[in-house]
mmCIF file of C-alpha atoms and ligand atoms in Angstrom:
data_model
loop_
_atom_site.group_PDB
_atom_site.id
_atom_site.type_symbol
_atom_site.label_atom_id
_atom_site.label_comp_id
_atom_site.label_asym_id
_atom_site.label_seq_id
_atom_site.Cartn_x
_atom_site.Cartn_y
_atom_site.Cartn_z
ATOM 1 C CA UNK A 1 -82.000 58.929 -12.027
ATOM 2 C CA UNK A 2 -85.161 58.831 -14.289
ATOM 3 C CA UNK A 3 -85.666 56.267 -17.011
ATOM 4 C CA UNK A 4 -84.322 57.870 -20.036
ATOM 5 C CA UNK A 5 -85.585 55.385 -22.754
ATOM 6 C CA UNK A 6 -87.036 57.444 -25.617
ATOM 7 C CA UNK A 7 -90.559 56.638 -24.649
ATOM 8 C CA UNK A 8 -90.228 58.213 -21.176
ATOM 9 C CA UNK A 9 -90.568 61.970 -20.488
ATOM 10 C CA UNK A 10 -86.839 62.071 -19.871
ATOM 11 C CA UNK A 11 -86.125 60.191 -23.039
ATOM 12 C CA UNK A 12 -88.148 62.641 -25.117
ATOM 13 C CA UNK A 13 -86.464 65.551 -23.286
ATOM 14 C CA UNK A 14 -83.019 63.932 -23.963
ATOM 15 C CA UNK A 15 -84.044 63.789 -27.674
ATOM 16 C CA UNK A 16 -84.581 67.556 -27.929
ATOM 17 C CA UNK A 17 -82.267 68.827 -25.228
ATOM 18 C CA UNK A 18 -79.256 69.968 -27.577
ATOM 19 C CA UNK A 19 -81.653 71.572 -30.003
ATOM 20 C CA UNK A 20 -83.482 73.606 -27.446
ATOM 21 C CA UNK A 21 -80.234 74.522 -25.721
ATOM 22 C CA UNK A 22 -78.613 75.644 -28.917
ATOM 23 C CA UNK A 23 -81.680 77.814 -29.905
ATOM 24 C CA UNK A 24 -81.806 79.162 -26.363
ATOM 25 C CA UNK A 25 -77.992 80.055 -26.600
ATOM 26 C CA UNK A 26 -78.413 81.737 -29.942
ATOM 27 C CA UNK A 27 -80.896 84.159 -28.439
ATOM 28 C CA UNK A 28 -80.135 84.593 -24.761
ATOM 29 C CA UNK A 29 -76.663 83.235 -24.321
ATOM 30 C CA UNK A 30 -73.478 85.031 -24.032
ATOM 31 C CA UNK A 31 -71.640 86.205 -27.219
ATOM 32 C CA UNK A 32 -69.270 88.892 -26.420
ATOM 33 C CA UNK A 33 -66.932 87.572 -23.674
ATOM 34 C CA UNK A 34 -63.231 88.441 -24.584
ATOM 35 C CA UNK A 35 -62.483 84.641 -25.216
ATOM 36 C CA UNK A 36 -65.421 84.036 -27.515
ATOM 37 C CA UNK A 37 -65.462 84.483 -31.408
ATOM 38 C CA UNK A 38 -62.028 82.993 -31.646
ATOM 39 C CA UNK A 39 -60.856 79.529 -32.676
ATOM 40 C CA UNK A 40 -57.466 80.173 -31.312
ATOM 41 C CA UNK A 41 -56.771 77.206 -28.905
ATOM 42 C CA UNK A 42 -54.271 79.224 -27.008
ATOM 43 C CA UNK A 43 -56.789 81.833 -26.027
ATOM 44 C CA UNK A 44 -59.574 79.362 -25.407
ATOM 45 C CA UNK A 45 -57.166 77.293 -23.209
ATOM 46 C CA UNK A 46 -56.086 80.385 -21.196
ATOM 47 C CA UNK A 47 -59.760 81.509 -20.542
ATOM 48 C CA UNK A 48 -60.824 77.859 -19.578
ATOM 49 C CA UNK A 49 -57.921 77.483 -17.054
ATOM 50 C CA UNK A 50 -58.656 80.990 -15.577
ATOM 51 C CA UNK A 51 -62.359 80.219 -15.381
ATOM 52 C CA UNK A 52 -61.836 77.056 -13.326
ATOM 53 C CA UNK A 53 -63.244 78.068 -9.840
ATOM 54 C CA UNK A 54 -63.221 81.771 -10.739
ATOM 55 C CA UNK A 55 -66.008 84.071 -11.936
ATOM 56 C CA UNK A 56 -66.046 85.665 -15.327
ATOM 57 C CA UNK A 57 -65.929 89.132 -14.032
ATOM 58 C CA UNK A 58 -62.786 88.411 -12.002
ATOM 59 C CA UNK A 59 -61.138 86.674 -14.962
ATOM 60 C CA UNK A 60 -61.630 89.326 -17.564
ATOM 61 C CA UNK A 61 -58.774 91.773 -16.459
ATOM 62 C CA UNK A 62 -56.384 88.971 -15.851
ATOM 63 C CA UNK A 63 -57.180 87.390 -19.151
ATOM 64 C CA UNK A 64 -56.545 90.790 -20.858
ATOM 65 C CA UNK A 65 -53.237 91.395 -19.036
ATOM 66 C CA UNK A 66 -52.020 87.801 -19.787
ATOM 67 C CA UNK A 67 -52.602 88.207 -23.400
ATOM 68 C CA UNK A 68 -50.883 91.556 -23.532
ATOM 69 C CA UNK A 69 -47.872 90.096 -21.841
ATOM 70 C CA UNK A 70 -47.914 86.614 -23.442
ATOM 71 C CA UNK A 71 -49.667 87.009 -26.913
ATOM 72 C CA UNK A 72 -49.043 83.342 -27.761
ATOM 73 C CA UNK A 73 -47.998 79.968 -26.346
ATOM 74 C CA UNK A 74 -44.193 80.476 -27.141
ATOM 75 C CA UNK A 75 -44.312 83.798 -25.322
ATOM 76 C CA UNK A 76 -45.791 82.169 -22.214
ATOM 77 C CA UNK A 77 -43.455 79.080 -22.464
ATOM 78 C CA UNK A 78 -40.288 81.052 -22.559
ATOM 79 C CA UNK A 79 -41.340 83.480 -19.665
ATOM 80 C CA UNK A 80 -39.734 83.212 -16.211
ATOM 81 C CA UNK A 81 -42.063 81.330 -13.771
ATOM 82 C CA UNK A 82 -41.919 84.461 -11.479
ATOM 83 C CA UNK A 83 -43.447 86.711 -14.273
ATOM 84 C CA UNK A 84 -46.216 84.222 -14.721
ATOM 85 C CA UNK A 85 -46.965 83.895 -10.926
ATOM 86 C CA UNK A 86 -46.847 87.708 -10.534
ATOM 87 C CA UNK A 87 -49.460 88.112 -13.317
ATOM 88 C CA UNK A 88 -51.537 85.400 -11.713
ATOM 89 C CA UNK A 89 -51.268 86.902 -8.242
ATOM 90 C CA UNK A 90 -54.793 87.444 -6.723
ATOM 91 C CA UNK A 91 -56.641 84.910 -8.927
ATOM 92 C CA UNK A 92 -55.964 82.032 -6.377
ATOM 93 C CA UNK A 93 -55.510 78.359 -6.776
ATOM 94 C CA UNK A 94 -51.866 78.937 -7.811
ATOM 95 C CA UNK A 95 -51.393 75.360 -9.012
ATOM 96 C CA UNK A 96 -53.229 76.562 -12.057
ATOM 97 C CA UNK A 97 -50.670 79.122 -12.902
ATOM 98 C CA UNK A 98 -47.755 76.594 -12.413
ATOM 99 C CA UNK A 99 -49.639 74.028 -14.652
ATOM 100 C CA UNK A 100 -50.329 76.652 -17.158
ATOM 101 C CA UNK A 101 -46.694 77.506 -17.418
ATOM 102 C CA UNK A 102 -45.624 73.782 -17.658
ATOM 103 C CA UNK A 103 -48.406 73.097 -20.162
ATOM 104 C CA UNK A 104 -47.337 75.998 -22.424
ATOM 105 C CA UNK A 105 -43.718 74.463 -22.275
ATOM 106 C CA UNK A 106 -45.031 70.989 -23.220
ATOM 107 C CA UNK A 107 -47.163 72.207 -26.041
ATOM 108 C CA UNK A 108 -44.076 74.143 -27.448
ATOM 109 C CA UNK A 109 -41.553 71.209 -26.946
ATOM 110 C CA UNK A 110 -43.766 68.296 -27.861
ATOM 111 C CA UNK A 111 -46.549 69.609 -30.160
ATOM 112 C CA UNK A 112 -44.621 72.177 -32.229
ATOM 113 C CA UNK A 113 -46.484 75.013 -30.406
ATOM 114 C CA UNK A 114 -49.989 73.911 -31.475
ATOM 115 C CA UNK A 115 -52.490 72.615 -29.022
ATOM 116 C CA UNK A 116 -53.723 69.038 -29.942
ATOM 117 C CA UNK A 117 -57.059 68.703 -31.448
ATOM 118 C CA UNK A 118 -58.010 65.508 -29.898
ATOM 119 C CA UNK A 119 -59.595 65.764 -26.310
ATOM 120 C CA UNK A 120 -57.766 62.563 -25.066
ATOM 121 C CA UNK A 121 -54.363 64.059 -26.073
ATOM 122 C CA UNK A 122 -55.286 67.478 -24.598
ATOM 123 C CA UNK A 123 -56.216 65.785 -21.326
ATOM 124 C CA UNK A 124 -52.692 64.513 -20.905
ATOM 125 C CA UNK A 125 -51.295 67.985 -20.798
ATOM 126 C CA UNK A 126 -50.559 69.564 -17.312
ATOM 127 C CA UNK A 127 -53.558 71.202 -15.640
ATOM 128 C CA UNK A 128 -56.100 70.090 -18.445
ATOM 129 C CA UNK A 129 -58.806 67.660 -17.123
ATOM 130 C CA UNK A 130 -61.328 65.818 -19.211
ATOM 131 C CA UNK A 131 -63.925 68.572 -19.120
ATOM 132 C CA UNK A 132 -61.527 71.362 -19.887
ATOM 133 C CA UNK A 133 -59.956 69.340 -22.740
ATOM 134 C CA UNK A 134 -63.538 68.783 -24.060
ATOM 135 C CA UNK A 135 -64.238 72.563 -23.971
ATOM 136 C CA UNK A 136 -61.084 73.504 -25.774
ATOM 137 C CA UNK A 137 -61.311 70.718 -28.456
ATOM 138 C CA UNK A 138 -65.090 71.749 -28.983
ATOM 139 C CA UNK A 139 -64.523 75.635 -29.150
ATOM 140 C CA UNK A 140 -61.358 75.355 -31.141
ATOM 141 C CA UNK A 141 -61.716 72.323 -33.295
ATOM 142 C CA UNK A 142 -65.517 71.382 -33.193
ATOM 143 C CA UNK A 143 -64.660 68.033 -31.513
ATOM 144 C CA UNK A 144 -67.544 65.946 -30.406
ATOM 145 C CA UNK A 145 -66.715 65.877 -26.652
ATOM 146 C CA UNK A 146 -68.927 66.653 -23.511
ATOM 147 C CA UNK A 147 -67.990 69.164 -20.747
ATOM 148 C CA UNK A 148 -68.924 68.328 -17.260
ATOM 149 C CA UNK A 149 -67.978 71.139 -14.927
ATOM 150 C CA UNK A 150 -69.777 72.253 -11.770
ATOM 151 C CA UNK A 151 -72.342 74.343 -13.603
ATOM 152 C CA UNK A 152 -73.079 71.447 -16.030
ATOM 153 C CA UNK A 153 -73.482 69.007 -13.249
ATOM 154 C CA UNK A 154 -75.983 71.296 -11.499
ATOM 155 C CA UNK A 155 -77.950 71.685 -14.729
ATOM 156 C CA UNK A 156 -77.999 68.026 -15.464
ATOM 157 C CA UNK A 157 -78.893 67.105 -11.791
ATOM 158 C CA UNK A 158 -81.896 69.439 -11.940
ATOM 159 C CA UNK A 159 -83.188 68.818 -15.330
ATOM 160 C CA UNK A 160 -82.892 65.024 -15.177
ATOM 161 C CA UNK A 161 -83.616 64.666 -11.407
ATOM 162 C CA UNK A 162 -80.315 63.049 -10.601
ATOM 163 C CA UNK A 163 -80.038 62.198 -6.880
ATOM 164 C CA UNK A 164 -76.730 61.980 -5.018
ATOM 165 C CA UNK A 165 -73.644 64.107 -4.622
ATOM 166 C CA UNK A 166 -71.969 64.614 -7.944
ATOM 167 C CA UNK A 167 -68.522 64.378 -6.519
ATOM 168 C CA UNK A 168 -68.861 60.534 -5.879
ATOM 169 C CA UNK A 169 -67.509 58.235 -8.636
ATOM 170 C CA UNK A 170 -70.745 56.526 -9.158
ATOM 171 C CA UNK A 171 -72.851 59.753 -9.816
ATOM 172 C CA UNK A 172 -70.003 61.226 -11.765
ATOM 173 C CA UNK A 173 -69.902 58.228 -14.079
ATOM 174 C CA UNK A 174 -73.684 58.554 -14.586
ATOM 175 C CA UNK A 175 -73.339 62.091 -15.456
ATOM 176 C CA UNK A 176 -70.477 61.751 -17.871
ATOM 177 C CA UNK A 177 -72.605 59.023 -19.704
ATOM 178 C CA UNK A 178 -75.688 61.338 -19.783
ATOM 179 C CA UNK A 179 -73.605 64.240 -20.954
ATOM 180 C CA UNK A 180 -72.223 62.369 -23.778
ATOM 181 C CA UNK A 181 -75.587 60.911 -24.748
ATOM 182 C CA UNK A 182 -76.967 64.499 -25.007
ATOM 183 C CA UNK A 183 -74.329 65.774 -27.488
ATOM 184 C CA UNK A 184 -75.624 67.081 -30.822
ATOM 185 C CA UNK A 185 -73.970 65.886 -34.212
ATOM 186 C CA UNK A 186 -73.071 69.466 -35.082
ATOM 187 C CA UNK A 187 -72.883 72.897 -33.541
ATOM 188 C CA UNK A 188 -70.560 71.771 -30.758
ATOM 189 C CA UNK A 189 -69.306 75.221 -29.911
ATOM 190 C CA UNK A 190 -72.918 76.620 -29.433
ATOM 191 C CA UNK A 191 -73.976 73.648 -27.540
ATOM 192 C CA UNK A 192 -70.965 73.746 -25.268
ATOM 193 C CA UNK A 193 -71.373 77.616 -24.695
ATOM 194 C CA UNK A 194 -75.096 76.995 -24.004
ATOM 195 C CA UNK A 195 -74.306 74.503 -21.341
ATOM 196 C CA UNK A 196 -71.967 76.965 -19.612
ATOM 197 C CA UNK A 197 -74.330 79.897 -20.009
ATOM 198 C CA UNK A 198 -77.351 78.006 -18.722
ATOM 199 C CA UNK A 199 -75.410 76.942 -15.658
ATOM 200 C CA UNK A 200 -73.838 80.421 -15.173
ATOM 201 C CA UNK A 201 -76.884 82.573 -15.847
ATOM 202 C CA UNK A 202 -80.227 81.074 -15.278
ATOM 203 C CA UNK A 203 -79.584 77.894 -13.415
ATOM 204 C CA UNK A 204 -77.278 79.292 -10.807
ATOM 205 C CA UNK A 205 -76.675 77.948 -7.273
ATOM 206 C CA UNK A 206 -78.994 80.332 -5.606
ATOM 207 C CA UNK A 207 -82.508 81.019 -6.881
ATOM 208 C CA UNK A 208 -82.725 79.593 -10.551
ATOM 209 C CA UNK A 209 -84.762 81.678 -13.110
ATOM 210 C CA UNK A 210 -86.888 78.853 -14.166
ATOM 211 C CA UNK A 211 -89.487 81.005 -15.835
ATOM 212 C CA UNK A 212 -86.860 82.101 -18.408
ATOM 213 C CA UNK A 213 -85.442 78.521 -18.901
ATOM 214 C CA UNK A 214 -85.899 76.526 -22.125
ATOM 215 C CA UNK A 215 -86.501 73.466 -20.095
ATOM 216 C CA UNK A 216 -88.990 74.726 -17.434
ATOM 217 C CA UNK A 217 -91.834 72.488 -18.726
ATOM 218 C CA UNK A 218 -89.661 69.281 -18.407
ATOM 219 C CA UNK A 219 -87.118 70.049 -15.547
ATOM 220 C CA UNK A 220 -87.582 67.411 -12.872
ATOM 221 C CA UNK A 221 -86.296 69.823 -10.062
ATOM 222 C CA UNK A 222 -88.640 72.598 -11.178
ATOM 223 C CA UNK A 223 -91.638 70.201 -11.461
ATOM 224 C CA UNK A 224 -91.136 68.884 -8.091
ATOM 225 C CA UNK A 225 -89.969 71.983 -6.409
ATOM 226 C CA UNK A 226 -86.487 70.662 -5.676
ATOM 227 C CA UNK A 227 -84.467 73.367 -7.481
ATOM 228 C CA UNK A 228 -82.802 74.187 -3.976
ATOM 229 C CA UNK A 229 -82.227 70.588 -3.155
ATOM 230 C CA UNK A 230 -80.590 69.315 -6.383
ATOM 231 C CA UNK A 231 -77.802 68.818 -6.967
ATOM 232 C CA UNK A 232 -77.300 66.852 -3.683
ATOM 233 C CA UNK A 233 -74.807 68.694 -1.315
ATOM 234 C CA UNK A 234 -71.486 67.243 -0.394
ATOM 235 C CA UNK A 235 -71.936 65.485 3.067
ATOM 236 C CA UNK A 236 -70.676 68.131 5.621
ATOM 237 C CA UNK A 237 -67.447 67.725 7.545
ATOM 238 C CA UNK A 238 -66.106 70.221 9.911
ATOM 239 C CA UNK A 239 -63.541 72.558 8.260
ATOM 240 C CA UNK A 240 -59.932 72.240 9.757
ATOM 241 C CA UNK A 241 -58.387 75.234 11.200
ATOM 242 C CA UNK A 242 -54.707 76.009 10.697
ATOM 243 C CA UNK A 243 -52.567 78.563 12.393
ATOM 244 C CA UNK A 244 -49.428 80.271 11.450
ATOM 245 C CA UNK A 245 -47.207 83.168 12.731
ATOM 246 C CA UNK A 246 -45.603 85.240 9.924
ATOM 247 C CA UNK A 247 -42.797 87.734 10.351
ATOM 248 C CA UNK A 248 -42.607 91.101 8.795
ATOM 249 C CA UNK A 249 -38.805 91.553 9.186
ATOM 250 C CA UNK A 250 -37.814 95.013 7.993
ATOM 251 C CA UNK A 251 -34.449 96.376 7.681
ATOM 252 C CA UNK A 252 -33.474 99.516 5.926
ATOM 253 C CA UNK A 253 -36.821 100.216 4.104
ATOM 254 C CA UNK A 254 -37.019 96.570 2.867
ATOM 255 C CA UNK A 255 -38.791 93.601 4.046
ATOM 256 C CA UNK A 256 -37.517 89.907 3.895
ATOM 257 C CA UNK A 257 -39.640 87.554 1.722
ATOM 258 C CA UNK A 258 -39.228 83.859 0.970
ATOM 259 C CA UNK A 259 -40.322 81.972 -2.094
ATOM 260 C CA UNK A 260 -42.671 79.077 -1.227
ATOM 261 C CA UNK A 261 -41.906 75.632 -2.468
ATOM 262 C CA UNK A 262 -43.613 74.631 -5.755
ATOM 263 C CA UNK A 263 -45.857 72.130 -3.870
ATOM 264 C CA UNK A 264 -48.391 72.948 -1.174
ATOM 265 C CA UNK A 265 -50.237 76.155 -0.815
ATOM 266 C CA UNK A 266 -49.204 79.241 -2.611
ATOM 267 C CA UNK A 267 -46.506 77.159 -4.242
ATOM 268 C CA UNK A 268 -44.058 79.241 -6.122
ATOM 269 C CA UNK A 269 -45.268 82.653 -4.796
ATOM 270 C CA UNK A 270 -43.294 84.927 -2.581
ATOM 271 C CA UNK A 271 -44.446 85.079 0.969
ATOM 272 C CA UNK A 272 -43.423 86.223 4.542
ATOM 273 C CA UNK A 273 -41.278 83.840 6.577
ATOM 274 C CA UNK A 274 -43.485 81.914 8.842
ATOM 275 C CA UNK A 275 -43.514 79.814 11.983
ATOM 276 C CA UNK A 276 -46.008 76.959 12.345
ATOM 277 C CA UNK A 277 -47.151 75.936 15.776
ATOM 278 C CA UNK A 278 -45.873 72.506 16.512
ATOM 279 C CA UNK A 279 -49.021 71.319 17.919
ATOM 280 C CA UNK A 280 -51.133 72.554 15.111
ATOM 281 C CA UNK A 281 -53.106 74.579 17.630
ATOM 282 C CA UNK A 282 -52.959 78.270 17.993
ATOM 283 C CA UNK A 283 -50.179 79.145 20.500
ATOM 284 C CA UNK A 284 -50.738 81.599 23.419
ATOM 285 C CA UNK A 285 -48.893 84.848 22.879
ATOM 286 C CA UNK A 286 -46.466 84.220 25.698
ATOM 287 C CA UNK A 287 -42.816 84.458 26.500
ATOM 288 C CA UNK A 288 -41.865 81.119 25.053
ATOM 289 C CA UNK A 289 -43.640 81.867 21.596
ATOM 290 C CA UNK A 290 -41.884 85.415 21.374
ATOM 291 C CA UNK A 291 -38.482 83.793 22.284
ATOM 292 C CA UNK A 292 -38.819 81.300 19.259
ATOM 293 C CA UNK A 293 -40.109 84.062 17.005
ATOM 294 C CA UNK A 294 -37.186 86.309 17.848
ATOM 295 C CA UNK A 295 -34.720 83.506 17.482
ATOM 296 C CA UNK A 296 -36.319 82.630 14.054
ATOM 297 C CA UNK A 297 -36.177 86.284 13.012
ATOM 298 C CA UNK A 298 -32.618 86.805 14.184
ATOM 299 C CA UNK A 299 -31.417 83.754 12.279
ATOM 300 C CA UNK A 300 -33.202 84.984 9.099
ATOM 301 C CA UNK A 301 -32.120 88.547 9.514
ATOM 302 C CA UNK A 302 -28.553 87.846 10.868
ATOM 303 C CA UNK A 303 -26.828 89.800 8.118
ATOM 304 C CA UNK A 304 -28.874 92.902 9.051
ATOM 305 C CA UNK A 305 -28.157 93.076 12.897
ATOM 306 C CA UNK A 306 -29.995 92.053 16.017
ATOM 307 C CA UNK A 307 -33.701 91.945 16.553
ATOM 308 C CA UNK A 308 -34.677 95.301 18.273
ATOM 309 C CA UNK A 309 -38.286 94.788 18.537
ATOM 310 C CA UNK A 310 -41.260 92.255 17.934
ATOM 311 C CA UNK A 311 -44.528 93.718 17.774
ATOM 312 C CA UNK A 312 -47.852 91.737 17.298
ATOM 313 C CA UNK A 313 -50.278 92.949 14.694
ATOM 314 C CA UNK A 314 -53.947 92.188 14.005
ATOM 315 C CA UNK A 315 -54.413 88.710 12.623
ATOM 316 C CA UNK A 316 -56.493 87.681 9.489
ATOM 317 C CA UNK A 317 -58.109 84.561 8.323
ATOM 318 C CA UNK A 318 -58.073 83.163 4.854
ATOM 319 C CA UNK A 319 -60.593 80.570 3.726
ATOM 320 C CA UNK A 320 -59.356 77.742 1.522
ATOM 321 C CA UNK A 321 -61.697 75.140 -0.046
ATOM 322 C CA UNK A 322 -60.738 72.631 2.518
ATOM 323 C CA UNK A 323 -59.491 74.579 5.558
ATOM 324 C CA UNK A 324 -59.294 78.041 7.209
ATOM 325 C CA UNK A 325 -55.851 79.485 7.746
ATOM 326 C CA UNK A 326 -55.460 82.044 10.593
ATOM 327 C CA UNK A 327 -52.402 84.252 10.126
ATOM 328 C CA UNK A 328 -50.907 86.244 12.949
ATOM 329 C CA UNK A 329 -48.380 88.776 11.636
ATOM 330 C CA UNK A 330 -45.437 90.193 13.770
ATOM 331 C CA UNK A 331 -43.546 93.104 12.950
ATOM 332 C CA UNK A 332 -39.757 92.638 13.545
ATOM 333 C CA UNK A 333 -37.365 95.593 13.372
ATOM 334 C CA UNK A 334 -33.750 94.877 12.999
ATOM 335 C CA UNK A 335 -30.884 97.150 14.154
ATOM 336 C CA UNK A 336 -29.145 96.819 10.844
ATOM 337 C CA UNK A 337 -27.917 99.430 8.369
ATOM 338 C CA UNK A 338 -30.172 102.085 7.057
ATOM 339 C CA UNK A 339 -30.026 100.573 3.591
ATOM 340 C CA UNK A 340 -30.407 96.891 2.591
ATOM 341 C CA UNK A 341 -29.926 95.875 -0.882
ATOM 342 C CA UNK A 342 -28.710 92.373 -0.976
ATOM 343 C CA UNK A 343 -30.821 89.496 -2.224
ATOM 344 C CA UNK A 344 -30.163 86.265 -0.341
ATOM 345 C CA UNK A 345 -30.361 83.863 -3.146
ATOM 346 C CA UNK A 346 -33.162 82.761 -5.282
ATOM 347 C CA UNK A 347 -35.378 81.564 -2.424
ATOM 348 C CA UNK A 348 -35.091 84.676 -0.051
ATOM 349 C CA UNK A 349 -34.996 88.268 -0.977
ATOM 350 C CA UNK A 350 -35.165 91.720 0.853
ATOM 351 C CA UNK A 351 -37.642 93.475 -1.403
ATOM 352 C CA UNK A 352 -38.177 97.273 -1.532
ATOM 353 C CA UNK A 353 -41.581 98.984 -2.352
ATOM 354 C CA UNK A 354 -41.266 98.326 -5.942
ATOM 355 C CA UNK A 355 -40.091 94.825 -5.517
ATOM 356 C CA UNK A 356 -43.201 93.986 -3.265
ATOM 357 C CA UNK A 357 -45.459 95.586 -5.761
ATOM 358 C CA UNK A 358 -44.102 93.422 -8.620
ATOM 359 C CA UNK A 359 -43.834 90.183 -6.760
ATOM 360 C CA UNK A 360 -46.410 87.489 -6.915
ATOM 361 C CA UNK A 361 -47.832 87.413 -3.500
ATOM 362 C CA UNK A 362 -50.728 85.360 -2.115
ATOM 363 C CA UNK A 363 -53.738 87.651 -1.400
ATOM 364 C CA UNK A 364 -53.639 87.612 2.403
ATOM 365 C CA UNK A 365 -49.870 88.452 2.356
ATOM 366 C CA UNK A 366 -50.644 91.231 -0.093
ATOM 367 C CA UNK A 367 -53.272 92.560 2.451
ATOM 368 C CA UNK A 368 -50.614 92.570 5.214
ATOM 369 C CA UNK A 369 -48.126 94.290 2.949
ATOM 370 C CA UNK A 370 -50.687 96.877 1.958
ATOM 371 C CA UNK A 371 -51.941 97.468 5.539
ATOM 372 C CA UNK A 372 -48.475 97.849 6.868
ATOM 373 C CA UNK A 373 -47.518 100.124 3.956
ATOM 374 C CA UNK A 374 -44.684 97.852 3.156
ATOM 375 C CA UNK A 375 -45.101 99.016 -0.372
ATOM 376 C CA UNK A 376 -44.769 102.640 0.691
ATOM 377 C CA UNK A 377 -41.114 103.716 0.549
ATOM 378 C CA UNK A 378 -41.310 105.424 4.012
ATOM 379 C CA UNK A 379 -41.125 103.777 7.385
ATOM 380 C CA UNK A 380 -43.365 104.781 10.232
ATOM 381 C CA UNK A 381 -46.529 104.398 8.349
ATOM 382 C CA UNK A 382 -47.675 101.327 10.258
ATOM 383 C CA UNK A 383 -51.168 100.518 11.069
ATOM 384 C CA UNK A 384 -53.050 97.538 12.495
ATOM 385 C CA UNK A 385 -51.166 97.034 15.640
ATOM 386 C CA UNK A 386 -52.845 94.386 17.886
HETATM 387 S S1 LIG B 401 -86.089 74.966 -15.102
HETATM 388 FE FE1 LIG B 401 -85.082 75.993 -13.320
HETATM 389 S S2 LIG B 401 -84.028 74.340 -12.251
HETATM 390 FE FE2 LIG B 401 -84.614 73.500 -14.135
HETATM 391 S S3 LIG B 401 -82.824 73.838 -15.467
HETATM 392 FE FE3 LIG B 401 -84.174 75.535 -15.894
HETATM 393 S S4 LIG B 401 -83.350 77.104 -14.431
HETATM 394 FE FE4 LIG B 401 -82.458 75.122 -13.733
#
């Protein structure tokens, strides 16, 4: 990192950084997002959690629906987890939704339904990290606290020429210290919004629009032609591949779903029953695999009769941050009654079209459901056979 004493170019930049950012934000920043122009910590918190790892355009309809259904923290705290997961369905990173629900319950139970104003206390709540706590505290309560999300790290790395992957503890510590040293004495909401806006609009990951940037005359990355190189990328590792066979077990116009455990991927969502290959490798579609799938389906659907057929369908791949998941769906038809109504307890349920439409499903499972017309009341509308 460059020397940031006040006599150096970086030092003089640091001295005017906040003022220039606030002036730029006032003229060119975003002012009309649905979660702006409020000091309501509940609304600010909700938007901040949704915006973690998700783009503004995707978040807006979810944010609006959430507020319609849960207008305040008490409404969210008292809602069943299934309702929260169903409204979150499609936004991804589902631990955010579980933490959101838990956090609302803690705010109601331990803080009288009011979000704490101090960033350190906020950061003790479920799902709220240091940067999110600072954003909530700055927007809702004018707190003197620095944010440091991915966008801010990119801006700081470029403007101040910080080398090294920002995910390493050493670089992250350096960036926190810099972010805190840059904070203005007042106008924290405008400054915080400016940091977010600069990273999200001008100084994006792709081609930054340096000509419009308030720091183009001082930015180290721009001056040295390293906009594409900074921030330093994460050292590359091969992405692991995982495989799973999922069963679409149908009986009487309903499909069997299982609720996933709270921990692990898609925790708390409803999904199709699955069989993971014992070796971790993709298994060949042979007689032994079909025997095991049939036995698993038969055990799960025992109350609905015997397995009549097992048909492989086109697979799909879902990319997570840390691995790629290959799903291979199988359509299982049971010889059971023409109607199936029973639920099999809180962890398994035979869902009809309306039940599938209302359930919180992970997006690849929703794709399978849609492609197979599971949500359509009639049978015989299947597509995607392998
Ligand atoms: S000058 Fe370019 S690279 Fe530097 S902060 Fe501005 S937009 Fe980003």
